[in-house]
PDB file of C-alpha atoms in Angstrom:
ATOM      1  CA  MET A 157       0.026  -0.187  -0.267  1.00  0.00           C
ATOM      2  CA  ALA A 158       3.302   2.664   1.086  1.00  0.00           C
ATOM      3  CA  THR A 159       4.304   1.787  -3.087  1.00  0.00           C
ATOM      4  CA  ALA A 160       1.219   3.156  -4.280  1.00  0.00           C
ATOM      5  CA  PHE A 161       0.651   6.074  -2.048  1.00  0.00           C
ATOM      6  CA  LYS A 162       4.094   6.896  -2.742  1.00  0.00           C
ATOM      7  CA  ALA A 163       2.928   6.018  -6.886  1.00  0.00           C
ATOM      8  CA  PHE A 164       0.348   8.823  -6.376  1.00  0.00           C
ATOM      9  CA  VAL A 165       2.620  10.972  -4.868  1.00  0.00           C
ATOM     10  CA  ASN A 166       4.865  11.237  -6.801  1.00  0.00           C
ATOM     11  CA  SER A 167       2.332  10.713 -10.282  1.00  0.00           C
ATOM     12  CA  PRO A 168       1.863  13.829 -12.991  1.00  0.00           C
ATOM     13  CA  VAL A 169      -1.784  14.293 -11.247  1.00  0.00           C
ATOM     14  CA  GLY A 170      -0.844  14.029  -8.382  1.00  0.00           C
ATOM     15  CA  PRO A 171      -0.488  16.532  -5.254  1.00  0.00           C
ATOM     16  CA  LYS A 172       2.897  17.739  -5.843  1.00  0.00           C
ATOM     17  CA  THR A 173       1.197  19.351  -8.952  1.00  0.00           C
ATOM     18  CA  THR A 174      -1.808  21.438  -9.959  1.00  0.00           C
ATOM     19  CA  HIS A 175      -3.835  19.205 -11.356  1.00  0.00           C
ATOM     20  CA  PHE A 176      -4.234  18.291  -8.014  1.00  0.00           C
ATOM     21  CA  TRP A 177      -4.840  20.778  -6.256  1.00  0.00           C
ATOM     22  CA  GLY A 178      -6.717  23.092  -8.731  1.00  0.00           C
ATOM     23  CA  PRO A 179      -9.773  20.786  -8.703  1.00  0.00           C
ATOM     24  CA  VAL A 180      -9.641  20.774  -5.290  1.00  0.00           C
ATOM     25  CA  ALA A 181     -10.107  24.174  -4.915  1.00  0.00           C
ATOM     26  CA  ASN A 182     -12.804  24.375  -7.321  1.00  0.00           C
ATOM     27  CA  TRP A 183     -14.836  21.518  -5.867  1.00  0.00           C
ATOM     28  CA  GLY A 184     -15.741  25.387  -3.426  1.00  0.00           C
ATOM     29  CA  PHE A 185     -17.783  26.466  -6.148  1.00  0.00           C
ATOM     30  CA  VAL A 186     -19.773  23.330  -5.797  1.00  0.00           C
ATOM     31  CA  LEU A 187     -20.180  22.545  -2.508  1.00  0.00           C
ATOM     32  CA  GLY A 188     -20.744  26.748  -1.620  1.00  0.00           C
ATOM     33  CA  LEU A 189     -22.914  26.829  -4.038  1.00  0.00           C
ATOM     34  CA  VAL A 190     -25.502  23.497  -3.624  1.00  0.00           C
ATOM     35  CA  ASP A 191     -27.867  25.932  -1.855  1.00  0.00           C
ATOM     36  CA  LEU A 192     -31.272  24.179  -2.698  1.00  0.00           C
ATOM     37  CA  ASN A 193     -32.803  26.277   0.182  1.00  0.00           C
ATOM     38  CA  LYS A 194     -32.311  29.305  -0.675  1.00  0.00           C
ATOM     39  CA  PRO A 195     -35.304  31.444  -2.955  1.00  0.00           C
ATOM     40  CA  PRO A 196     -35.329  30.811  -6.516  1.00  0.00           C
ATOM     41  CA  GLU A 197     -36.162  35.102  -6.317  1.00  0.00           C
ATOM     42  CA  MET A 198     -32.364  35.808  -4.548  1.00  0.00           C
ATOM     43  CA  ILE A 199     -30.938  33.652  -7.547  1.00  0.00           C
ATOM     44  CA  SER A 200     -29.317  35.781 -10.216  1.00  0.00           C
ATOM     45  CA  GLY A 201     -29.914  34.378 -14.462  1.00  0.00           C
ATOM     46  CA  ASN A 202     -26.871  36.435 -15.892  1.00  0.00           C
ATOM     47  CA  MET A 203     -23.843  34.852 -13.094  1.00  0.00           C
ATOM     48  CA  THR A 204     -25.646  31.566 -13.058  1.00  0.00           C
ATOM     49  CA  ALA A 205     -25.460  30.969 -16.947  1.00  0.00           C
ATOM     50  CA  ALA A 206     -22.205  32.156 -16.736  1.00  0.00           C
ATOM     51  CA  MET A 207     -20.542  29.770 -14.347  1.00  0.00           C
ATOM     52  CA  CYS A 208     -22.830  27.373 -16.499  1.00  0.00           C
ATOM     53  CA  VAL A 209     -21.231  28.135 -19.826  1.00  0.00           C
ATOM     54  CA  TYR A 210     -17.190  28.557 -17.340  1.00  0.00           C
ATOM     55  CA  SER A 211     -18.053  24.390 -16.449  1.00  0.00           C
ATOM     56  CA  GLY A 212     -18.594  23.691 -19.575  1.00  0.00           C
ATOM     57  CA  LEU A 213     -15.506  25.173 -20.968  1.00  0.00           C
ATOM     58  CA  PHE A 214     -13.252  24.089 -17.875  1.00  0.00           C
ATOM     59  CA  MET A 215     -14.929  20.354 -18.200  1.00  0.00           C
ATOM     60  CA  ARG A 216     -14.086  20.862 -22.168  1.00  0.00           C
ATOM     61  CA  PHE A 217      -9.993  22.015 -20.636  1.00  0.00           C
ATOM     62  CA  ALA A 218     -10.012  18.832 -18.920  1.00  0.00           C
ATOM     63  CA  TRP A 219     -10.281  16.439 -20.924  1.00  0.00           C
ATOM     64  CA  MET A 220      -8.329  17.694 -23.464  1.00  0.00           C
ATOM     65  CA  VAL A 221      -5.046  18.576 -21.025  1.00  0.00           C
ATOM     66  CA  GLN A 222      -2.466  15.749 -20.804  1.00  0.00           C
ATOM     67  CA  PRO A 223      -2.493  14.313 -18.965  1.00  0.00           C
ATOM     68  CA  ARG A 224      -7.027  13.908 -18.180  1.00  0.00           C
ATOM     69  CA  ASN A 225      -8.009  15.486 -15.134  1.00  0.00           C
ATOM     70  CA  TYR A 226     -10.826  13.808 -14.494  1.00  0.00           C
ATOM     71  CA  LEU A 227     -10.699  15.515 -10.721  1.00  0.00           C
ATOM     72  CA  LEU A 228     -10.942  18.799 -12.646  1.00  0.00           C
ATOM     73  CA  LEU A 229     -13.685  17.228 -15.131  1.00  0.00           C
ATOM     74  CA  ALA A 230     -15.424  15.675 -11.840  1.00  0.00           C
ATOM     75  CA  CYS A 231     -15.890  18.402 -10.813  1.00  0.00           C
ATOM     76  CA  HIS A 232     -17.133  20.709 -13.259  1.00  0.00           C
ATOM     77  CA  ALA A 233     -19.792  18.396 -13.915  1.00  0.00           C
ATOM     78  CA  SER A 234     -20.731  18.643 -10.458  1.00  0.00           C
ATOM     79  CA  ASN A 235     -21.302  22.815 -10.550  1.00  0.00           C
ATOM     80  CA  GLU A 236     -22.690  22.182 -14.171  1.00  0.00           C
ATOM     81  CA  THR A 237     -25.629  19.666 -12.927  1.00  0.00           C
ATOM     82  CA  VAL A 238     -25.862  22.234  -9.738  1.00  0.00           C
ATOM     83  CA  GLN A 239     -25.566  25.591 -11.805  1.00  0.00           C
ATOM     84  CA  LEU A 240     -28.276  23.804 -14.339  1.00  0.00           C
ATOM     85  CA  TYR A 241     -30.403  22.846 -11.006  1.00  0.00           C
ATOM     86  CA  HIS A 242     -30.184  26.280  -9.880  1.00  0.00           C
ATOM     87  CA  LEU A 243     -31.236  27.888 -13.968  1.00  0.00           C
ATOM     88  CA  SER A 244     -34.128  25.807 -13.902  1.00  0.00           C
ATOM     89  CA  ARG A 245     -35.077  27.009 -10.772  1.00  0.00           C
ATOM     90  CA  CYS A 246     -34.821  30.598 -11.537  1.00  0.00           C
ATOM     91  CA  ALA A 247     -36.640  29.652 -14.752  1.00  0.00           C
ATOM     92  CA  LYS A 248     -39.861  28.651 -13.433  1.00  0.00           C
ATOM     93  CA  ALA A 249     -39.343  31.399 -10.482  1.00  0.00           C
ATOM     94  CA  GLN A 250     -39.273  34.550 -13.929  1.00  0.00           C
ATOM     95  CA  GLY A 251     -41.874  32.156 -15.633  1.00  0.00           C
ATOM     96  CA  TYR A 252     -40.001  31.390 -18.172  1.00  0.00           C
ATOM     97  CA  ILE A 253     -40.837  27.628 -17.726  1.00  0.00           C
ATOM     98  CA  GLY A 254     -44.349  26.630 -16.907  1.00  0.00           C
ATOM     99  CA  LYS A 255     -46.664  25.291 -17.421  1.00  0.00           C
ATOM    100  CA  LYS A 256     -48.906  26.921 -20.475  1.00  0.00           C
ATOM    101  CA  GLU A 257     -51.867  28.788 -21.102  1.00  0.00           C
ATOM    102  CA  PRO A 258     -54.773  26.536 -22.744  1.00  0.00           C
ATOM    103  CA  GLU A 259     -55.631  28.198 -26.117  1.00  0.00           C
ATOM    104  CA  ALA A 260     -58.935  29.404 -26.130  1.00  0.00           C
ATOM    105  CA  GLN A 261     -60.773  27.619 -28.846  1.00  0.00           C
ATOM    106  CA  GLN A 262     -63.306  28.528 -31.708  1.00  0.00           C
TER     107      GLN A 262
END
């Protein structure tokens, strides 16, 4: 087990590199933004949309960089999920998504 741990520590994506500490720091976005009890009226649609674009771009970056950064990919995929959920809550609160009124029949 000690050799496996030593191999991880010295790997190209281990804790001696930014490939490890960057994603660890980014988990703060996901953990800090899972405020599911926040009223939807307080959610900024513009900021949430910007975070969706940001996470989408960095998911692609995490996949394309060599060596592939699966920790960063997982972090941004989680953040994208949270942000899309908040964006849907915001859109429902503002009336963009919801029940459509049946058209009056003549």
